[in-house]
JSON list of C-alpha atoms in Angstrom, two decimals:
[
{"chain": "A", "resi": 1, "resn": "UNK", "atom": "CA", "xyz": [8.41, -7.05, -6.48]},
{"chain": "A", "resi": 2, "resn": "UNK", "atom": "CA", "xyz": [6.23, -4.63, -4.55]},
{"chain": "A", "resi": 3, "resn": "UNK", "atom": "CA", "xyz": [2.61, -5.49, -4.11]},
{"chain": "A", "resi": 4, "resn": "UNK", "atom": "CA", "xyz": [-0.51, -3.34, -4.34]},
{"chain": "A", "resi": 5, "resn": "UNK", "atom": "CA", "xyz": [-0.25, -0.49, -1.84]},
{"chain": "A", "resi": 6, "resn": "UNK", "atom": "CA", "xyz": [-3.28, 1.29, -0.40]},
{"chain": "A", "resi": 7, "resn": "UNK", "atom": "CA", "xyz": [-3.18, 4.48, 1.68]},
{"chain": "A", "resi": 8, "resn": "UNK", "atom": "CA", "xyz": [-4.19, 5.33, 4.23]},
{"chain": "A", "resi": 9, "resn": "UNK", "atom": "CA", "xyz": [-4.81, 1.98, 5.99]},
{"chain": "A", "resi": 10, "resn": "UNK", "atom": "CA", "xyz": [-7.11, 3.32, 8.56]},
{"chain": "A", "resi": 11, "resn": "UNK", "atom": "CA", "xyz": [-9.05, 6.48, 8.81]},
{"chain": "A", "resi": 12, "resn": "UNK", "atom": "CA", "xyz": [-11.97, 8.00, 10.80]},
{"chain": "A", "resi": 13, "resn": "UNK", "atom": "CA", "xyz": [-14.26, 10.61, 9.32]},
{"chain": "A", "resi": 14, "resn": "UNK", "atom": "CA", "xyz": [-17.47, 12.25, 10.35]},
{"chain": "A", "resi": 15, "resn": "UNK", "atom": "CA", "xyz": [-20.77, 12.22, 8.38]},
{"chain": "A", "resi": 16, "resn": "UNK", "atom": "CA", "xyz": [-20.87, 14.79, 5.59]},
{"chain": "A", "resi": 17, "resn": "UNK", "atom": "CA", "xyz": [-17.18, 14.84, 5.14]},
{"chain": "A", "resi": 18, "resn": "UNK", "atom": "CA", "xyz": [-15.46, 13.45, 1.99]},
{"chain": "A", "resi": 19, "resn": "UNK", "atom": "CA", "xyz": [-12.59, 11.01, 1.76]},
{"chain": "A", "resi": 20, "resn": "UNK", "atom": "CA", "xyz": [-10.00, 10.06, -0.91]},
{"chain": "A", "resi": 21, "resn": "UNK", "atom": "CA", "xyz": [-8.28, 6.73, -0.90]},
{"chain": "A", "resi": 22, "resn": "UNK", "atom": "CA", "xyz": [-5.28, 5.84, -2.97]},
{"chain": "A", "resi": 23, "resn": "UNK", "atom": "CA", "xyz": [-4.05, 2.70, -4.62]},
{"chain": "A", "resi": 24, "resn": "UNK", "atom": "CA", "xyz": [-0.74, 2.03, -6.36]},
{"chain": "A", "resi": 25, "resn": "UNK", "atom": "CA", "xyz": [-0.83, -1.06, -8.52]},
{"chain": "A", "resi": 26, "resn": "UNK", "atom": "CA", "xyz": [1.93, -3.53, -9.19]},
{"chain": "A", "resi": 27, "resn": "UNK", "atom": "CA", "xyz": [4.40, -2.11, -11.67]},
{"chain": "A", "resi": 28, "resn": "UNK", "atom": "CA", "xyz": [3.11, -2.86, -15.34]},
{"chain": "A", "resi": 29, "resn": "UNK", "atom": "CA", "xyz": [-0.46, -3.50, -14.29]},
{"chain": "A", "resi": 30, "resn": "UNK", "atom": "CA", "xyz": [-2.75, -1.35, -16.07]},
{"chain": "A", "resi": 31, "resn": "UNK", "atom": "CA", "xyz": [-6.15, -2.38, -14.66]},
{"chain": "A", "resi": 32, "resn": "UNK", "atom": "CA", "xyz": [-7.25, -1.26, -11.22]},
{"chain": "A", "resi": 33, "resn": "UNK", "atom": "CA", "xyz": [-10.54, -2.26, -9.61]},
{"chain": "A", "resi": 34, "resn": "UNK", "atom": "CA", "xyz": [-12.20, -1.15, -6.33]},
{"chain": "A", "resi": 35, "resn": "UNK", "atom": "CA", "xyz": [-14.37, -3.07, -3.92]},
{"chain": "A", "resi": 36, "resn": "UNK", "atom": "CA", "xyz": [-16.23, -2.26, -0.76]},
{"chain": "A", "resi": 37, "resn": "UNK", "atom": "CA", "xyz": [-16.42, -4.99, 1.90]},
{"chain": "A", "resi": 38, "resn": "UNK", "atom": "CA", "xyz": [-18.90, -4.84, 4.81]},
{"chain": "A", "resi": 39, "resn": "UNK", "atom": "CA", "xyz": [-20.06, -7.72, 7.14]},
{"chain": "A", "resi": 40, "resn": "UNK", "atom": "CA", "xyz": [-23.58, -7.31, 5.89]},
{"chain": "A", "resi": 41, "resn": "UNK", "atom": "CA", "xyz": [-23.08, -7.09, 2.08]},
{"chain": "A", "resi": 42, "resn": "UNK", "atom": "CA", "xyz": [-19.82, -8.78, 1.68]},
{"chain": "A", "resi": 43, "resn": "UNK", "atom": "CA", "xyz": [-17.44, -7.89, -1.14]},
{"chain": "A", "resi": 44, "resn": "UNK", "atom": "CA", "xyz": [-19.14, -5.58, -3.79]},
{"chain": "A", "resi": 45, "resn": "UNK", "atom": "CA", "xyz": [-17.68, -4.22, -6.89]},
{"chain": "A", "resi": 46, "resn": "UNK", "atom": "CA", "xyz": [-17.38, -0.44, -7.19]},
{"chain": "A", "resi": 47, "resn": "UNK", "atom": "CA", "xyz": [-15.57, 0.31, -10.47]},
{"chain": "A", "resi": 48, "resn": "UNK", "atom": "CA", "xyz": [-12.72, -0.69, -12.77]},
{"chain": "A", "resi": 49, "resn": "UNK", "atom": "CA", "xyz": [-10.27, 1.31, -14.59]},
{"chain": "A", "resi": 50, "resn": "UNK", "atom": "CA", "xyz": [-8.01, 0.49, -17.45]},
{"chain": "A", "resi": 51, "resn": "UNK", "atom": "CA", "xyz": [-5.63, 2.92, -19.09]},
{"chain": "A", "resi": 52, "resn": "UNK", "atom": "CA", "xyz": [-7.22, 5.85, -17.26]},
{"chain": "A", "resi": 53, "resn": "UNK", "atom": "CA", "xyz": [-10.69, 4.94, -18.54]},
{"chain": "A", "resi": 54, "resn": "UNK", "atom": "CA", "xyz": [-13.44, 3.72, -16.33]},
{"chain": "A", "resi": 55, "resn": "UNK", "atom": "CA", "xyz": [-14.78, 0.64, -18.03]},
{"chain": "A", "resi": 56, "resn": "UNK", "atom": "CA", "xyz": [-17.42, -0.58, -15.57]},
{"chain": "A", "resi": 57, "resn": "UNK", "atom": "CA", "xyz": [-19.16, 0.56, -12.56]},
{"chain": "A", "resi": 58, "resn": "UNK", "atom": "CA", "xyz": [-21.13, -1.21, -9.77]},
{"chain": "A", "resi": 59, "resn": "UNK", "atom": "CA", "xyz": [-24.44, -0.21, -8.26]},
{"chain": "A", "resi": 60, "resn": "UNK", "atom": "CA", "xyz": [-23.25, 2.47, -6.01]},
{"chain": "A", "resi": 61, "resn": "UNK", "atom": "CA", "xyz": [-24.54, 6.16, -5.75]},
{"chain": "A", "resi": 62, "resn": "UNK", "atom": "CA", "xyz": [-22.81, 9.02, -7.56]},
{"chain": "A", "resi": 63, "resn": "UNK", "atom": "CA", "xyz": [-21.13, 9.93, -4.30]},
{"chain": "A", "resi": 64, "resn": "UNK", "atom": "CA", "xyz": [-18.64, 7.27, -5.01]},
{"chain": "A", "resi": 65, "resn": "UNK", "atom": "CA", "xyz": [-16.23, 8.24, -7.80]},
{"chain": "A", "resi": 66, "resn": "UNK", "atom": "CA", "xyz": [-12.74, 7.36, -8.91]},
{"chain": "A", "resi": 67, "resn": "UNK", "atom": "CA", "xyz": [-10.10, 8.05, -11.44]},
{"chain": "A", "resi": 68, "resn": "UNK", "atom": "CA", "xyz": [-6.91, 6.58, -12.77]},
{"chain": "A", "resi": 69, "resn": "UNK", "atom": "CA", "xyz": [-3.70, 8.40, -13.62]},
{"chain": "A", "resi": 70, "resn": "UNK", "atom": "CA", "xyz": [-1.31, 7.84, -16.54]},
{"chain": "A", "resi": 71, "resn": "UNK", "atom": "CA", "xyz": [1.09, 5.89, -14.14]},
{"chain": "A", "resi": 72, "resn": "UNK", "atom": "CA", "xyz": [-1.94, 3.46, -13.45]},
{"chain": "A", "resi": 73, "resn": "UNK", "atom": "CA", "xyz": [-2.25, 4.75, -9.87]},
{"chain": "A", "resi": 74, "resn": "UNK", "atom": "CA", "xyz": [-5.77, 5.18, -8.89]},
{"chain": "A", "resi": 75, "resn": "UNK", "atom": "CA", "xyz": [-7.88, 7.10, -6.30]},
{"chain": "A", "resi": 76, "resn": "UNK", "atom": "CA", "xyz": [-11.49, 6.73, -5.28]},
{"chain": "A", "resi": 77, "resn": "UNK", "atom": "CA", "xyz": [-13.38, 9.48, -3.57]},
{"chain": "A", "resi": 78, "resn": "UNK", "atom": "CA", "xyz": [-16.56, 9.28, -1.49]},
{"chain": "A", "resi": 79, "resn": "UNK", "atom": "CA", "xyz": [-18.31, 12.65, -0.85]},
{"chain": "A", "resi": 80, "resn": "UNK", "atom": "CA", "xyz": [-20.96, 13.39, 1.76]},
{"chain": "A", "resi": 81, "resn": "UNK", "atom": "CA", "xyz": [-20.01, 10.45, 3.84]},
{"chain": "A", "resi": 82, "resn": "UNK", "atom": "CA", "xyz": [-22.84, 8.41, 5.54]},
{"chain": "A", "resi": 83, "resn": "UNK", "atom": "CA", "xyz": [-22.47, 6.06, 8.45]},
{"chain": "A", "resi": 84, "resn": "UNK", "atom": "CA", "xyz": [-23.20, 3.18, 6.08]},
{"chain": "A", "resi": 85, "resn": "UNK", "atom": "CA", "xyz": [-20.04, 3.91, 4.16]},
{"chain": "A", "resi": 86, "resn": "UNK", "atom": "CA", "xyz": [-17.97, 2.51, 6.93]},
{"chain": "A", "resi": 87, "resn": "UNK", "atom": "CA", "xyz": [-16.26, -0.37, 5.40]},
{"chain": "A", "resi": 88, "resn": "UNK", "atom": "CA", "xyz": [-13.01, -1.90, 4.12]},
{"chain": "A", "resi": 89, "resn": "UNK", "atom": "CA", "xyz": [-12.24, -0.56, 0.74]},
{"chain": "A", "resi": 90, "resn": "UNK", "atom": "CA", "xyz": [-10.02, -2.83, -1.33]},
{"chain": "A", "resi": 91, "resn": "UNK", "atom": "CA", "xyz": [-8.28, -2.27, -4.63]},
{"chain": "A", "resi": 92, "resn": "UNK", "atom": "CA", "xyz": [-6.88, -4.94, -6.98]},
{"chain": "A", "resi": 93, "resn": "UNK", "atom": "CA", "xyz": [-4.57, -4.60, -9.92]},
{"chain": "A", "resi": 94, "resn": "UNK", "atom": "CA", "xyz": [-4.06, -6.90, -12.94]},
{"chain": "A", "resi": 95, "resn": "UNK", "atom": "CA", "xyz": [-2.19, -6.74, -16.14]},
{"chain": "A", "resi": 96, "resn": "UNK", "atom": "CA", "xyz": [-5.48, -6.28, -18.01]},
{"chain": "A", "resi": 97, "resn": "UNK", "atom": "CA", "xyz": [-9.14, -7.02, -17.44]},
{"chain": "A", "resi": 98, "resn": "UNK", "atom": "CA", "xyz": [-9.36, -10.32, -19.33]},
{"chain": "A", "resi": 99, "resn": "UNK", "atom": "CA", "xyz": [-10.49, -13.42, -17.55]},
{"chain": "A", "resi": 100, "resn": "UNK", "atom": "CA", "xyz": [-7.24, -14.97, -17.72]},
{"chain": "A", "resi": 101, "resn": "UNK", "atom": "CA", "xyz": [-5.50, -12.22, -15.64]},
{"chain": "A", "resi": 102, "resn": "UNK", "atom": "CA", "xyz": [-5.00, -12.73, -11.99]},
{"chain": "A", "resi": 103, "resn": "UNK", "atom": "CA", "xyz": [-5.91, -10.12, -9.47]},
{"chain": "A", "resi": 104, "resn": "UNK", "atom": "CA", "xyz": [-3.58, -8.92, -6.80]},
{"chain": "A", "resi": 105, "resn": "UNK", "atom": "CA", "xyz": [-5.35, -7.16, -3.83]},
{"chain": "A", "resi": 106, "resn": "UNK", "atom": "CA", "xyz": [-4.04, -4.60, -1.54]},
{"chain": "A", "resi": 107, "resn": "UNK", "atom": "CA", "xyz": [-4.56, -4.84, 2.25]},
{"chain": "A", "resi": 108, "resn": "UNK", "atom": "CA", "xyz": [-7.25, -2.34, 2.14]},
{"chain": "A", "resi": 109, "resn": "UNK", "atom": "CA", "xyz": [-8.31, 1.01, 3.63]},
{"chain": "A", "resi": 110, "resn": "UNK", "atom": "CA", "xyz": [-10.49, 0.67, 6.57]},
{"chain": "A", "resi": 111, "resn": "UNK", "atom": "CA", "xyz": [-12.92, 3.70, 6.82]},
{"chain": "A", "resi": 112, "resn": "UNK", "atom": "CA", "xyz": [-14.96, 4.40, 9.81]},
{"chain": "A", "resi": 113, "resn": "UNK", "atom": "CA", "xyz": [-17.55, 7.11, 9.60]},
{"chain": "A", "resi": 114, "resn": "UNK", "atom": "CA", "xyz": [-18.83, 8.58, 12.91]},
{"chain": "T", "resi": 1, "resn": "UNK", "atom": "CA", "xyz": [-24.36, -10.53, -13.68]},
{"chain": "T", "resi": 2, "resn": "UNK", "atom": "CA", "xyz": [-22.67, -13.77, -13.02]},
{"chain": "T", "resi": 3, "resn": "UNK", "atom": "CA", "xyz": [-23.78, -15.42, -9.86]},
{"chain": "T", "resi": 4, "resn": "UNK", "atom": "CA", "xyz": [-22.01, -17.89, -7.62]},
{"chain": "T", "resi": 5, "resn": "UNK", "atom": "CA", "xyz": [-23.30, -20.14, -4.89]},
{"chain": "T", "resi": 6, "resn": "UNK", "atom": "CA", "xyz": [-20.98, -21.54, -2.20]},
{"chain": "T", "resi": 7, "resn": "UNK", "atom": "CA", "xyz": [-21.60, -23.20, 1.21]},
{"chain": "T", "resi": 8, "resn": "UNK", "atom": "CA", "xyz": [-21.49, -20.82, 4.10]},
{"chain": "T", "resi": 9, "resn": "UNK", "atom": "CA", "xyz": [-18.96, -22.84, 5.95]},
{"chain": "T", "resi": 10, "resn": "UNK", "atom": "CA", "xyz": [-17.00, -26.04, 6.03]},
{"chain": "T", "resi": 11, "resn": "UNK", "atom": "CA", "xyz": [-14.75, -27.76, 8.48]},
{"chain": "T", "resi": 12, "resn": "UNK", "atom": "CA", "xyz": [-11.76, -29.96, 8.20]},
{"chain": "T", "resi": 13, "resn": "UNK", "atom": "CA", "xyz": [-9.03, -31.56, 10.28]},
{"chain": "T", "resi": 14, "resn": "UNK", "atom": "CA", "xyz": [-5.42, -30.65, 9.80]},
{"chain": "T", "resi": 15, "resn": "UNK", "atom": "CA", "xyz": [-3.57, -32.84, 7.20]},
{"chain": "T", "resi": 16, "resn": "UNK", "atom": "CA", "xyz": [-6.89, -33.98, 5.64]},
{"chain": "T", "resi": 17, "resn": "UNK", "atom": "CA", "xyz": [-8.06, -33.12, 2.07]},
{"chain": "T", "resi": 18, "resn": "UNK", "atom": "CA", "xyz": [-10.73, -30.48, 1.69]},
{"chain": "T", "resi": 19, "resn": "UNK", "atom": "CA", "xyz": [-13.04, -30.06, -1.28]},
{"chain": "T", "resi": 20, "resn": "UNK", "atom": "CA", "xyz": [-14.70, -26.64, -1.49]},
{"chain": "T", "resi": 21, "resn": "UNK", "atom": "CA", "xyz": [-17.54, -26.62, -4.10]},
{"chain": "T", "resi": 22, "resn": "UNK", "atom": "CA", "xyz": [-18.76, -23.62, -6.13]},
{"chain": "T", "resi": 23, "resn": "UNK", "atom": "CA", "xyz": [-21.72, -23.38, -8.35]},
{"chain": "T", "resi": 24, "resn": "UNK", "atom": "CA", "xyz": [-21.56, -20.83, -11.17]},
{"chain": "T", "resi": 25, "resn": "UNK", "atom": "CA", "xyz": [-24.41, -21.89, -13.42]},
{"chain": "T", "resi": 26, "resn": "UNK", "atom": "CA", "xyz": [-24.55, -18.60, -15.26]},
{"chain": "T", "resi": 27, "resn": "UNK", "atom": "CA", "xyz": [-20.89, -18.75, -16.43]},
{"chain": "T", "resi": 28, "resn": "UNK", "atom": "CA", "xyz": [-20.30, -17.79, -20.01]},
{"chain": "T", "resi": 29, "resn": "UNK", "atom": "CA", "xyz": [-18.15, -19.61, -22.59]},
{"chain": "T", "resi": 30, "resn": "UNK", "atom": "CA", "xyz": [-15.02, -17.38, -22.19]},
{"chain": "T", "resi": 31, "resn": "UNK", "atom": "CA", "xyz": [-15.16, -16.80, -18.39]},
{"chain": "T", "resi": 32, "resn": "UNK", "atom": "CA", "xyz": [-12.31, -18.07, -16.40]},
{"chain": "T", "resi": 33, "resn": "UNK", "atom": "CA", "xyz": [-13.09, -19.40, -13.00]},
{"chain": "T", "resi": 34, "resn": "UNK", "atom": "CA", "xyz": [-11.15, -17.84, -10.29]},
{"chain": "T", "resi": 35, "resn": "UNK", "atom": "CA", "xyz": [-10.60, -18.78, -6.62]},
{"chain": "T", "resi": 36, "resn": "UNK", "atom": "CA", "xyz": [-9.23, -16.46, -3.95]},
{"chain": "T", "resi": 37, "resn": "UNK", "atom": "CA", "xyz": [-9.04, -16.62, -0.21]},
{"chain": "T", "resi": 38, "resn": "UNK", "atom": "CA", "xyz": [-9.06, -13.96, 2.51]},
{"chain": "T", "resi": 39, "resn": "UNK", "atom": "CA", "xyz": [-7.44, -14.19, 5.92]},
{"chain": "T", "resi": 40, "resn": "UNK", "atom": "CA", "xyz": [-8.66, -11.80, 8.70]},
{"chain": "T", "resi": 41, "resn": "UNK", "atom": "CA", "xyz": [-7.58, -8.21, 8.23]},
{"chain": "T", "resi": 42, "resn": "UNK", "atom": "CA", "xyz": [-6.04, -8.89, 4.84]},
{"chain": "T", "resi": 43, "resn": "UNK", "atom": "CA", "xyz": [-7.13, -8.48, 1.34]},
{"chain": "T", "resi": 44, "resn": "UNK", "atom": "CA", "xyz": [-8.04, -11.54, -0.80]},
{"chain": "T", "resi": 45, "resn": "UNK", "atom": "CA", "xyz": [-5.12, -13.50, -2.19]},
{"chain": "T", "resi": 46, "resn": "UNK", "atom": "CA", "xyz": [-5.05, -15.55, -5.43]},
{"chain": "T", "resi": 47, "resn": "UNK", "atom": "CA", "xyz": [-5.35, -19.26, -5.08]},
{"chain": "T", "resi": 48, "resn": "UNK", "atom": "CA", "xyz": [-5.97, -20.71, -8.57]},
{"chain": "T", "resi": 49, "resn": "UNK", "atom": "CA", "xyz": [-7.85, -20.17, -11.82]},
{"chain": "T", "resi": 50, "resn": "UNK", "atom": "CA", "xyz": [-8.80, -22.16, -14.86]},
{"chain": "T", "resi": 51, "resn": "UNK", "atom": "CA", "xyz": [-11.00, -22.22, -18.03]},
{"chain": "T", "resi": 52, "resn": "UNK", "atom": "CA", "xyz": [-11.95, -25.80, -18.94]},
{"chain": "T", "resi": 53, "resn": "UNK", "atom": "CA", "xyz": [-9.27, -28.26, -17.76]},
{"chain": "T", "resi": 54, "resn": "UNK", "atom": "CA", "xyz": [-8.42, -29.18, -14.33]},
{"chain": "T", "resi": 55, "resn": "UNK", "atom": "CA", "xyz": [-5.54, -27.12, -12.92]},
{"chain": "T", "resi": 56, "resn": "UNK", "atom": "CA", "xyz": [-2.82, -27.70, -10.20]},
{"chain": "T", "resi": 57, "resn": "UNK", "atom": "CA", "xyz": [-0.43, -25.41, -8.57]},
{"chain": "T", "resi": 58, "resn": "UNK", "atom": "CA", "xyz": [1.68, -25.50, -5.47]},
{"chain": "T", "resi": 59, "resn": "UNK", "atom": "CA", "xyz": [-1.33, -24.29, -3.33]},
{"chain": "T", "resi": 60, "resn": "UNK", "atom": "CA", "xyz": [-4.34, -26.31, -4.61]},
{"chain": "T", "resi": 61, "resn": "UNK", "atom": "CA", "xyz": [-6.06, -28.10, -7.46]},
{"chain": "T", "resi": 62, "resn": "UNK", "atom": "CA", "xyz": [-9.12, -26.92, -9.31]},
{"chain": "T", "resi": 63, "resn": "UNK", "atom": "CA", "xyz": [-11.46, -29.39, -10.75]},
{"chain": "T", "resi": 64, "resn": "UNK", "atom": "CA", "xyz": [-13.97, -27.93, -13.32]},
{"chain": "T", "resi": 65, "resn": "UNK", "atom": "CA", "xyz": [-17.10, -29.84, -14.31]},
{"chain": "T", "resi": 66, "resn": "UNK", "atom": "CA", "xyz": [-17.50, -30.68, -17.85]},
{"chain": "T", "resi": 67, "resn": "UNK", "atom": "CA", "xyz": [-20.37, -28.29, -18.38]},
{"chain": "T", "resi": 68, "resn": "UNK", "atom": "CA", "xyz": [-18.29, -25.55, -16.47]},
{"chain": "T", "resi": 69, "resn": "UNK", "atom": "CA", "xyz": [-21.40, -24.76, -14.26]},
{"chain": "T", "resi": 70, "resn": "UNK", "atom": "CA", "xyz": [-19.50, -25.84, -11.10]},
{"chain": "T", "resi": 71, "resn": "UNK", "atom": "CA", "xyz": [-16.06, -26.31, -9.75]},
{"chain": "T", "resi": 72, "resn": "UNK", "atom": "CA", "xyz": [-14.28, -27.67, -6.79]},
{"chain": "T", "resi": 73, "resn": "UNK", "atom": "CA", "xyz": [-11.19, -26.33, -5.14]},
{"chain": "T", "resi": 74, "resn": "UNK", "atom": "CA", "xyz": [-9.20, -28.97, -3.53]},
{"chain": "T", "resi": 75, "resn": "UNK", "atom": "CA", "xyz": [-6.67, -28.50, -0.80]},
{"chain": "T", "resi": 76, "resn": "UNK", "atom": "CA", "xyz": [-4.73, -31.75, -0.62]},
{"chain": "T", "resi": 77, "resn": "UNK", "atom": "CA", "xyz": [-3.52, -31.48, 2.99]},
{"chain": "T", "resi": 78, "resn": "UNK", "atom": "CA", "xyz": [-5.28, -28.68, 4.99]},
{"chain": "T", "resi": 79, "resn": "UNK", "atom": "CA", "xyz": [-3.04, -26.82, 7.38]},
{"chain": "T", "resi": 80, "resn": "UNK", "atom": "CA", "xyz": [-4.14, -24.29, 10.07]},
{"chain": "T", "resi": 81, "resn": "UNK", "atom": "CA", "xyz": [-2.83, -21.49, 7.80]},
{"chain": "T", "resi": 82, "resn": "UNK", "atom": "CA", "xyz": [-5.52, -22.59, 5.22]},
{"chain": "T", "resi": 83, "resn": "UNK", "atom": "CA", "xyz": [-8.35, -21.32, 7.51]},
{"chain": "T", "resi": 84, "resn": "UNK", "atom": "CA", "xyz": [-9.86, -18.46, 5.59]},
{"chain": "T", "resi": 85, "resn": "UNK", "atom": "CA", "xyz": [-12.88, -17.38, 3.58]},
{"chain": "T", "resi": 86, "resn": "UNK", "atom": "CA", "xyz": [-12.73, -18.77, 0.10]},
{"chain": "T", "resi": 87, "resn": "UNK", "atom": "CA", "xyz": [-14.35, -17.02, -2.84]},
{"chain": "T", "resi": 88, "resn": "UNK", "atom": "CA", "xyz": [-14.97, -18.30, -6.28]},
{"chain": "T", "resi": 89, "resn": "UNK", "atom": "CA", "xyz": [-16.26, -16.29, -9.22]},
{"chain": "T", "resi": 90, "resn": "UNK", "atom": "CA", "xyz": [-16.20, -16.25, -13.03]},
{"chain": "T", "resi": 91, "resn": "UNK", "atom": "CA", "xyz": [-14.09, -13.44, -14.40]},
{"chain": "T", "resi": 92, "resn": "UNK", "atom": "CA", "xyz": [-15.66, -11.95, -17.57]},
{"chain": "T", "resi": 93, "resn": "UNK", "atom": "CA", "xyz": [-13.36, -11.56, -20.54]},
{"chain": "T", "resi": 94, "resn": "UNK", "atom": "CA", "xyz": [-15.17, -8.66, -22.08]},
{"chain": "T", "resi": 95, "resn": "UNK", "atom": "CA", "xyz": [-18.50, -7.26, -23.18]},
{"chain": "T", "resi": 96, "resn": "UNK", "atom": "CA", "xyz": [-20.64, -5.00, -20.87]},
{"chain": "T", "resi": 97, "resn": "UNK", "atom": "CA", "xyz": [-19.25, -6.81, -17.91]},
{"chain": "T", "resi": 98, "resn": "UNK", "atom": "CA", "xyz": [-15.66, -6.06, -18.60]},
{"chain": "T", "resi": 99, "resn": "UNK", "atom": "CA", "xyz": [-13.77, -6.09, -15.33]},
{"chain": "T", "resi": 100, "resn": "UNK", "atom": "CA", "xyz": [-16.81, -6.29, -13.30]},
{"chain": "T", "resi": 101, "resn": "UNK", "atom": "CA", "xyz": [-16.78, -9.06, -10.70]},
{"chain": "T", "resi": 102, "resn": "UNK", "atom": "CA", "xyz": [-19.58, -10.46, -8.69]},
{"chain": "T", "resi": 103, "resn": "UNK", "atom": "CA", "xyz": [-18.56, -12.12, -5.42]},
{"chain": "T", "resi": 104, "resn": "UNK", "atom": "CA", "xyz": [-20.66, -14.66, -3.64]},
{"chain": "T", "resi": 105, "resn": "UNK", "atom": "CA", "xyz": [-20.75, -14.84, 0.11]},
{"chain": "T", "resi": 106, "resn": "UNK", "atom": "CA", "xyz": [-17.75, -17.21, 0.20]},
{"chain": "T", "resi": 107, "resn": "UNK", "atom": "CA", "xyz": [-17.07, -20.28, 2.31]},
{"chain": "T", "resi": 108, "resn": "UNK", "atom": "CA", "xyz": [-15.51, -19.94, 5.83]},
{"chain": "T", "resi": 109, "resn": "UNK", "atom": "CA", "xyz": [-13.08, -22.79, 6.13]},
{"chain": "T", "resi": 110, "resn": "UNK", "atom": "CA", "xyz": [-12.35, -23.89, 9.76]},
{"chain": "T", "resi": 111, "resn": "UNK", "atom": "CA", "xyz": [-9.37, -26.25, 10.16]},
{"chain": "T", "resi": 112, "resn": "UNK", "atom": "CA", "xyz": [-9.08, -28.20, 13.32]},
{"chain": "T", "resi": 113, "resn": "UNK", "atom": "CA", "xyz": [-5.76, -29.26, 14.79]}
]
């Protein structure tokens, strides 16, 4: 059974550019959530989608956005990149968003902003 | 938001048991307690989760306090492959925090050969 796939794995951008990251969840999983991981702030919740609807959002500026498609694949976008956006971006999928559902994480997309 | 407190780091010797504590005093009645671990350059991986009763699986055991405000992850015989950052968090079942997770800083487990 294929795991959660994130693409690209590594990318380098410059300040002011935008970036789109992709996440393909495990087949049958309808919930996808995104996280930013940095050495200083640790793992921080970005947003969560279920059945193409954003159900919750973390405390990030509007430059961070996302969407989910009908096949449950999800993308997140960061516009007007800043140096501080350099991070490992992780997505996780689960069957649903209830507390009993286990999360499966992807390997992450490592973004470097120069 | 739910908050968790874990020790920054712990050490163990190989083949010895390890008890990793977690305080989640703001847990709600329907929250499940989840534990994940993260190896370098990888995403977190699931370890174990539970609601009220103690839980066992092939990787570990989870002991949940009677008031559910704390839990302990037990690795019965630590191996070098268990060296990782361990995160615990309550997973909300619904309401305004639906799907929203608040990670603590995690515990860095070092296992000595």
